[in-house]
Coordinates of C-alpha atoms and ligand atoms in Angstrom, one line a residue:
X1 CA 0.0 0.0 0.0
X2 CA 3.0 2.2 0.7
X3 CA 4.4 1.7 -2.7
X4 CA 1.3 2.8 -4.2
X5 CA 1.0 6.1 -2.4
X6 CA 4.3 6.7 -3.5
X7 CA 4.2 5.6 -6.8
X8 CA 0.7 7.6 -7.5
X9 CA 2.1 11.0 -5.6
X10 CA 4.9 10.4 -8.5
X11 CA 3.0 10.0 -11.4
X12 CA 0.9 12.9 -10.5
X13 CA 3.8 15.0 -10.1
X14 CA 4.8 13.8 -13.4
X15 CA 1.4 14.4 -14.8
X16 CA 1.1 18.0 -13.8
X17 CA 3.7 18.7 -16.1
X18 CA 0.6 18.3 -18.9
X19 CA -1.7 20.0 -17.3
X20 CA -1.2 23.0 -19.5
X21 CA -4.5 24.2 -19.9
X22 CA -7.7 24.1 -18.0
X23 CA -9.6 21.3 -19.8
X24 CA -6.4 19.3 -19.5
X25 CA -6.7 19.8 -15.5
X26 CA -9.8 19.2 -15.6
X27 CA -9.1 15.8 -16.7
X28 CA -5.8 16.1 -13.6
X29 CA -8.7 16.3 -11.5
X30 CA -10.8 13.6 -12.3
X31 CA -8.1 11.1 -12.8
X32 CA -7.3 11.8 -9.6
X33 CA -10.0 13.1 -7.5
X34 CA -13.2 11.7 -9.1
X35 CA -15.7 9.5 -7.7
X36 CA -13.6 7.0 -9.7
X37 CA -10.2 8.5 -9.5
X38 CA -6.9 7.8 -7.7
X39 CA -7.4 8.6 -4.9
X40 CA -10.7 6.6 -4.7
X41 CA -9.2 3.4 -5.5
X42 CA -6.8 3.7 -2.6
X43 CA -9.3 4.7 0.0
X44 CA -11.0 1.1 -1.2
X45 CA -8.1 -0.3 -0.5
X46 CA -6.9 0.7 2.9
X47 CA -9.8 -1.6 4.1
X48 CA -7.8 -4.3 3.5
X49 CA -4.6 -2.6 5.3
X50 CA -3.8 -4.7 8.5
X51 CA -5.2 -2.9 12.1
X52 CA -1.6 -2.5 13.0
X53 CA -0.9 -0.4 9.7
X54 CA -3.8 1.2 9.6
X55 CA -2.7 4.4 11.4
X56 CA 0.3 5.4 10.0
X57 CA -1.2 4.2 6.1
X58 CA -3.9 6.6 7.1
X59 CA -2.3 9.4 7.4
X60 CA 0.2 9.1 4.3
X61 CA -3.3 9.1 2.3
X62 CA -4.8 11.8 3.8
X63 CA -1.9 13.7 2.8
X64 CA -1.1 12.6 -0.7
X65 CA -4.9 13.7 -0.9
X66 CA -4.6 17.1 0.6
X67 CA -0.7 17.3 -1.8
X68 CA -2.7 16.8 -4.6
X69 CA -6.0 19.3 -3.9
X70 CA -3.6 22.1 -3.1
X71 CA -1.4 21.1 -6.7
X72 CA -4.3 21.3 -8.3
X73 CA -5.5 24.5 -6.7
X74 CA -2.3 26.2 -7.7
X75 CA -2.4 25.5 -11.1
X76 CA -5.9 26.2 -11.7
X77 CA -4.8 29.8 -10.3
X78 CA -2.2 30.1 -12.3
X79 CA -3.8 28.9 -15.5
X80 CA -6.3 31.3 -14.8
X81 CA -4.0 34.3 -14.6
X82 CA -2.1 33.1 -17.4
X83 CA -5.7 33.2 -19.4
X84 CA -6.5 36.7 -18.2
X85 CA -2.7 38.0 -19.3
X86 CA -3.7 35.8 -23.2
X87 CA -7.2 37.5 -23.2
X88 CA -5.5 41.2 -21.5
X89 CA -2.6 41.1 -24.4
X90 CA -5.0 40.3 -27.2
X91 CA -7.8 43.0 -26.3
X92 CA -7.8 46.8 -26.1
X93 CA -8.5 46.4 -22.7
X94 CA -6.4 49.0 -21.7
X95 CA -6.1 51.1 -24.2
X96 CA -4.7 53.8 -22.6
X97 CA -5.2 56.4 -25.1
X98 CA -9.1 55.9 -24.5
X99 CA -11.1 59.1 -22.6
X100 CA -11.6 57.5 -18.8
X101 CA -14.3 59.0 -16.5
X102 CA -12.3 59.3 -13.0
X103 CA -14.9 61.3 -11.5
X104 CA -14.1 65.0 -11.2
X105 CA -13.2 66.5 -8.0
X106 CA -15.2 69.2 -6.6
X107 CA -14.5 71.8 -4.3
X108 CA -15.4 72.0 -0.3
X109 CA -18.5 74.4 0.4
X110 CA -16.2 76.5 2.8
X111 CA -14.1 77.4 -0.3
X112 CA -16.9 78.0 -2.8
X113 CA -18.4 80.5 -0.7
X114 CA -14.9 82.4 0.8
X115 CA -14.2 82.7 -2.4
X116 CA -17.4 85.0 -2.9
X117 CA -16.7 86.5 0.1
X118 CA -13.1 87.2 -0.8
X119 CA -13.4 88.1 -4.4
X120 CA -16.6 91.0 -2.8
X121 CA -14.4 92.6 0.1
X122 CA -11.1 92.6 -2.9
X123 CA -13.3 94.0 -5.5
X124 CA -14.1 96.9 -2.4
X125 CA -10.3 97.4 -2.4
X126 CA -10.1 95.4 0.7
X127 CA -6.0 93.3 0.5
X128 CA -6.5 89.5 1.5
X129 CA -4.3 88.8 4.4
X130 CA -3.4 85.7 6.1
X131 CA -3.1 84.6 9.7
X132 CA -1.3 82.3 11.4
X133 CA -2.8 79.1 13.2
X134 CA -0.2 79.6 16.4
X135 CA -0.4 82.8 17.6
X136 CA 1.3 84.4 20.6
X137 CA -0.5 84.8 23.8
X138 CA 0.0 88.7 23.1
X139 CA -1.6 88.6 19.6
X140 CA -4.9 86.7 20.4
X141 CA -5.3 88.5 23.5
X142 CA -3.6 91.1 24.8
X143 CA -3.5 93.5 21.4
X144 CA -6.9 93.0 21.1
X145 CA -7.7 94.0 24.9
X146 CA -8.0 91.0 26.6
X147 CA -5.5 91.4 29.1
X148 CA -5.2 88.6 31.7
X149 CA -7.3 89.3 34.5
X150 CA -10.0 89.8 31.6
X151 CA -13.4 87.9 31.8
X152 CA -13.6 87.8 28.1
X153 CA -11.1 85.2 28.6
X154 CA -13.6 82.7 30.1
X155 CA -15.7 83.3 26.8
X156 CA -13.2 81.3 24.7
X157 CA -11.8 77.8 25.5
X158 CA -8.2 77.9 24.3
X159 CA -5.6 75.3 23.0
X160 CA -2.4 76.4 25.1
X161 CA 0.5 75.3 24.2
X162 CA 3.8 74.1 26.0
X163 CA 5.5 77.0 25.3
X164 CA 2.8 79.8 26.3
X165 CA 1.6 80.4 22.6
X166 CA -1.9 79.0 21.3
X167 CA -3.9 78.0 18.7
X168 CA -5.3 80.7 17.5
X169 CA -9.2 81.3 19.2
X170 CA -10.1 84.1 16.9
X171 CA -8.7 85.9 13.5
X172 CA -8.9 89.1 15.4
X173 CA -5.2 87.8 16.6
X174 CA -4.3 88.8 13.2
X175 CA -5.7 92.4 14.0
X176 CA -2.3 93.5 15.7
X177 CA 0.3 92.2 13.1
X178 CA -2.0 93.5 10.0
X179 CA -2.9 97.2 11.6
X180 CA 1.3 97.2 12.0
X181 CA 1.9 96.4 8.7
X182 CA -0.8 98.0 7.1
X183 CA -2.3 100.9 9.4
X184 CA -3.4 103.7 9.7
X185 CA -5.5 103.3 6.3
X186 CA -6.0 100.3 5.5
X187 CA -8.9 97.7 4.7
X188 CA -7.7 94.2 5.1
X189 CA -9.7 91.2 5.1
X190 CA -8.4 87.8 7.0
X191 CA -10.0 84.5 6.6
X192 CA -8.9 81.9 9.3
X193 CA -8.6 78.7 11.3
X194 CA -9.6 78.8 14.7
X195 CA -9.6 76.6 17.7
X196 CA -11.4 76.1 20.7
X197 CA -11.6 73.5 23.0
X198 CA -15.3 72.5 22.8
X199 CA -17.7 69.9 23.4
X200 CA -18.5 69.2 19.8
X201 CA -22.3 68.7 18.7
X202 CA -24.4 70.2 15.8
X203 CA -23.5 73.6 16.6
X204 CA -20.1 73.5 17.8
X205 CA -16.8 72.3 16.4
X206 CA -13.5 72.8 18.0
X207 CA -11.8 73.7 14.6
X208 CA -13.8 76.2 12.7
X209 CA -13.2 79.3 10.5
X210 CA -13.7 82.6 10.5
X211 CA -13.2 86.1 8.3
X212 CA -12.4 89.1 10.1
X213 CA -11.8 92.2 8.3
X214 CA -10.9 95.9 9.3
X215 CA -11.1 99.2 7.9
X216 CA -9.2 102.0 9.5
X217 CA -8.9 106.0 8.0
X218 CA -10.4 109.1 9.5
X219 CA -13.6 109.4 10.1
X220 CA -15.0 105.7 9.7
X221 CA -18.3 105.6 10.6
X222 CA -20.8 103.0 11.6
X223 CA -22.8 103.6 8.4
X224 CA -19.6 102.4 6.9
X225 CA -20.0 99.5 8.2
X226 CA -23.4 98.8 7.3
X227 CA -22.6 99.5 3.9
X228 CA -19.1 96.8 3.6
X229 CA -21.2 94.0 5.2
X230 CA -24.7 94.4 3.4
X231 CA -22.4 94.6 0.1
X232 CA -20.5 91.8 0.8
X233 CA -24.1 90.2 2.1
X234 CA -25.3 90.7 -1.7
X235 CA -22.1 89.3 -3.5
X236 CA -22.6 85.9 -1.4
X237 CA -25.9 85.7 -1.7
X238 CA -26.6 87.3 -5.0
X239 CA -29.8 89.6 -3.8
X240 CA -30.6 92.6 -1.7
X241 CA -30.0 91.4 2.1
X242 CA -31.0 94.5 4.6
X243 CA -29.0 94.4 8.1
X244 CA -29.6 95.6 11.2
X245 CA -27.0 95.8 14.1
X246 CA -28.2 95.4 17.7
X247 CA -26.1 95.9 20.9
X248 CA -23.2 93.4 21.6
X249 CA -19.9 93.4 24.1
X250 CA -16.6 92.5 22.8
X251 CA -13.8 94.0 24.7
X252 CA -12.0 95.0 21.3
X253 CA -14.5 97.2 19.9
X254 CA -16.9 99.9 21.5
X255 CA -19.4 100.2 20.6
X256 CA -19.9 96.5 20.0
X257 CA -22.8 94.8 17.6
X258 CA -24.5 91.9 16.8
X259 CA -25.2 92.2 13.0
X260 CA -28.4 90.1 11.8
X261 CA -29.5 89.5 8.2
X262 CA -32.6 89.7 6.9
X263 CA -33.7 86.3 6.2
X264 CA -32.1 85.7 2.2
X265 CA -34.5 82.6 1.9
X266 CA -37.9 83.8 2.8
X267 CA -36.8 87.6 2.2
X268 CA -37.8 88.0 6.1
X269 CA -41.2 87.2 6.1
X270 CA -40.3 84.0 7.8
X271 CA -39.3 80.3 7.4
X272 CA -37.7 77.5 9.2
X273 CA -34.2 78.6 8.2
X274 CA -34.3 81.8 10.2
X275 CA -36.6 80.4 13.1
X276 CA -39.8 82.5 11.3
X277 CA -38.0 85.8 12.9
X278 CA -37.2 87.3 9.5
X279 CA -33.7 87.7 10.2
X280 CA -30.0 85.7 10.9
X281 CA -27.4 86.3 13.6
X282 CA -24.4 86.3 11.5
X283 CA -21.6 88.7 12.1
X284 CA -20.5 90.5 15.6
X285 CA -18.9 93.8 14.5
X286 CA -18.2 97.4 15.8
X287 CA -15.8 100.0 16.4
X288 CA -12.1 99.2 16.7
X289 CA -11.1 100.2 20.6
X290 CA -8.5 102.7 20.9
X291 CA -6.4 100.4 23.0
X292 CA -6.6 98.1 20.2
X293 CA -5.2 100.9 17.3
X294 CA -3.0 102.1 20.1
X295 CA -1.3 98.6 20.7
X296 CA -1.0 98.7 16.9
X297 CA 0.8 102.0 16.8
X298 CA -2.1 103.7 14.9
X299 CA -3.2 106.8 16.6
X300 CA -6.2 106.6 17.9
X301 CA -7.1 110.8 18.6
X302 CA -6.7 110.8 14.5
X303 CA -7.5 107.5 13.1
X304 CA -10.6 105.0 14.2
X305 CA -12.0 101.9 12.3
X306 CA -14.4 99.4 12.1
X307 CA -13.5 95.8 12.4
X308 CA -16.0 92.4 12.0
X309 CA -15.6 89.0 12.3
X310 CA -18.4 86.6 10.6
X311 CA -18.7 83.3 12.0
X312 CA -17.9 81.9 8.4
X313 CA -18.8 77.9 8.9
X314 CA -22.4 79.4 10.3
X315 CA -22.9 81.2 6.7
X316 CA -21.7 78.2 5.2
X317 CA -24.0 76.0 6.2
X318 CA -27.0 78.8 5.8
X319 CA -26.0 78.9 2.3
X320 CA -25.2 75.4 1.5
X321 CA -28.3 74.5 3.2
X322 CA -25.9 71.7 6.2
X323 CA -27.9 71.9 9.6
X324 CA -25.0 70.2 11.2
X325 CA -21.4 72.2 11.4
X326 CA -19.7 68.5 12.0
X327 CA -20.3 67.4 8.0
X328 CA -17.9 70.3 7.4
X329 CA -15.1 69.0 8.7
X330 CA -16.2 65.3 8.1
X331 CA -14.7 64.9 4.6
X332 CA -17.4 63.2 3.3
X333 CA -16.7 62.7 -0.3
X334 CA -21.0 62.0 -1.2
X335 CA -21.9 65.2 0.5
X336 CA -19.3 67.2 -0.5
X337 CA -19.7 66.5 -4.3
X338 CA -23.3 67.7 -4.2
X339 CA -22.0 71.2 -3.8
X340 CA -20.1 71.2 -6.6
X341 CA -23.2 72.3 -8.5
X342 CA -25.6 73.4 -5.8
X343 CA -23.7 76.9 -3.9
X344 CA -23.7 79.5 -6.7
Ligands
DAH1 N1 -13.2 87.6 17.7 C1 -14.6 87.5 18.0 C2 -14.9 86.1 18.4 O1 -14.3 85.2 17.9 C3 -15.5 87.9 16.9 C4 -15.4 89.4 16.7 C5 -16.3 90.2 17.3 C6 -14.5 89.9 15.8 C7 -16.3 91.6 17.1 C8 -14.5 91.3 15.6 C9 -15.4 92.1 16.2 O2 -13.6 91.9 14.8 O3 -15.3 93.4 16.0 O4 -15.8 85.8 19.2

């Protein structure tokens, strides 16, 4: 019985040799592994094997048997692959000269709609001015009026770093460098990455952006104001938008405002985007604070301004219609390509 395992895991090697396509190991398969093959025969025979031999018989059979499924396993895969290279080489398969649709990339909602912003305030003569994302503990509080002992302090959460500095909680920490560089007359906008460390739901993130913008010369007014933000208003939203401001505190300007928006959807008769008020809470604004010009080296008996700083992810998702501030940060490749058409 040995002898005929060994012979038959022989001649099967040697047979494999013709197995060169698959109707040829087909027949491999059968001869071996049918109901009549090989392998068959022998497990008739091992009745006959004597108690004693029975064990160690056994188990050379079972593994000639499992030799043999894996061979022919193999070459099937190989045969196949082999096929697929035949059928790969003699077709235009890949004909690489032929138009492919990828699927076109489309651009975030947050850059559609700065870009309407930026392209408004630019085409007002405004200069487009970065910020940085670590900012001195001076920058994003002290120029702007917040010295320590300051309560305004509790209103923002902060990233601080090992070294004292932190991630910037507002783009008004640009305010100081930019009135430096650019001041006394100057109108700079400042689009931004902020941080705060917050509990993160609908509402919140703890990475969101802003645009701030200032305007200094003599004798800027608060109608100034109004006009800048209900024009850019109309270049983002493509219609009329009326604003009104009511009272706000921010320690860098005085007097401070809350600016709403008349409702662009239901032209403020109503509807579920503005809560049926008529009107949107979208931008706190107001007078630049002397302290904050003087920090700057702009003086304030001669020069004042206006500054703003629009809560920019909230407008996003007004305009691109999200009711949940998370999806912009998600990176969600289905939502994101609907805007690619929808925010114009
Ligand atoms: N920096 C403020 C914040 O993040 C927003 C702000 C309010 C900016 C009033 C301004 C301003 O420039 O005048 O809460």
């Amino acid at each position: 019985m040995k002898d005929k395992i060994i012979s038959i895991s022989n001649q099967f090697n040697e047979d494999c040799k013709n197995a060169e396509d698959l109707t040829k190991l087909e027949q491999l398969r059968l001869l071996y592994m049918g109901k009549k093959g090989k392998i068959a025969e022998l497990m008739q025979g091992f009745r006959e094997v004597p108690a004693e031999l029975k064990k160690e018989v056994g188990v050379l059979v079972n593994n000639l048997k499992n030799n043999i499924e894996e061979k022919l396993a193999e070459l099937k895969e190989s045969l196949n692959n082999k096929a697929l290279e035949k059928e790969i080489a003699s077709s235009k398969a890949f004909d690489i000269t032929l138009p492919v649709d990828i699927g076109v990339g489309s651009l975030h909602p947050r850059s559609i709609i700065q870009k309407q912003v930026i392209d408004t305030f630019a085409s007002m003569g405004f200069i487009i001015e970065d910020g940085n994302e670590i900012e001195t503990e001076y920058n994003n509080f002290i120029s702007v009026n917040v010295p320590d002992t300051h309560p305004a302090r509790d209103m923002q959460d902060t990233f601080w770093l090992d070294n004292g500095e932190v991630l910037k909680t507002q783009t008004s920490a640009a305010q100081n460098r930019i009135l430096k560089t650019y001041g006394p007359k100057c109108k700079v906008l400042f689009p931004g990455r902020c941080f705060r460390n917050e509990a993160i739901d609908a509402c919140h993130e703890n990475t969101f952006f802003q645009i701030e913008g200032v305007v200094v010369d003599e004798n800027v007014s608060v109608a100034n104001l109004i006009y800048f933000m209900k024009k850019m208003l109309n270049g983002v939203f493509k219609k009329d938008i009326n604003v009104r401001l009511r009272p706000g505190y921010f320690p860098f300007t005085e007097p401070s405002f809350e600016l709403d928006a008349s409702c662009p959807f239901c032209g403020g008769k109503g509807c579920s985007t503005c809560g049926n008020s008529g009107w949107i809470e979208l931008c706190p604004c107001g007078m630049i604070h002397p302290n904050v010009l003087n920090m700057a080296g702009v003086d304030s008996s001669r020069y004042n301004g206006f500054a703003f700083g629009l809560g920019f992810d909230r407008l996003v998702m007004i305009k691109s219609g999200l009711d949940d501030i998370r999806h912009l940060n998600a990176g969600e490749i289905k939502l994101l390509k609907q805007f690619k058409t929808k925010i114009n």
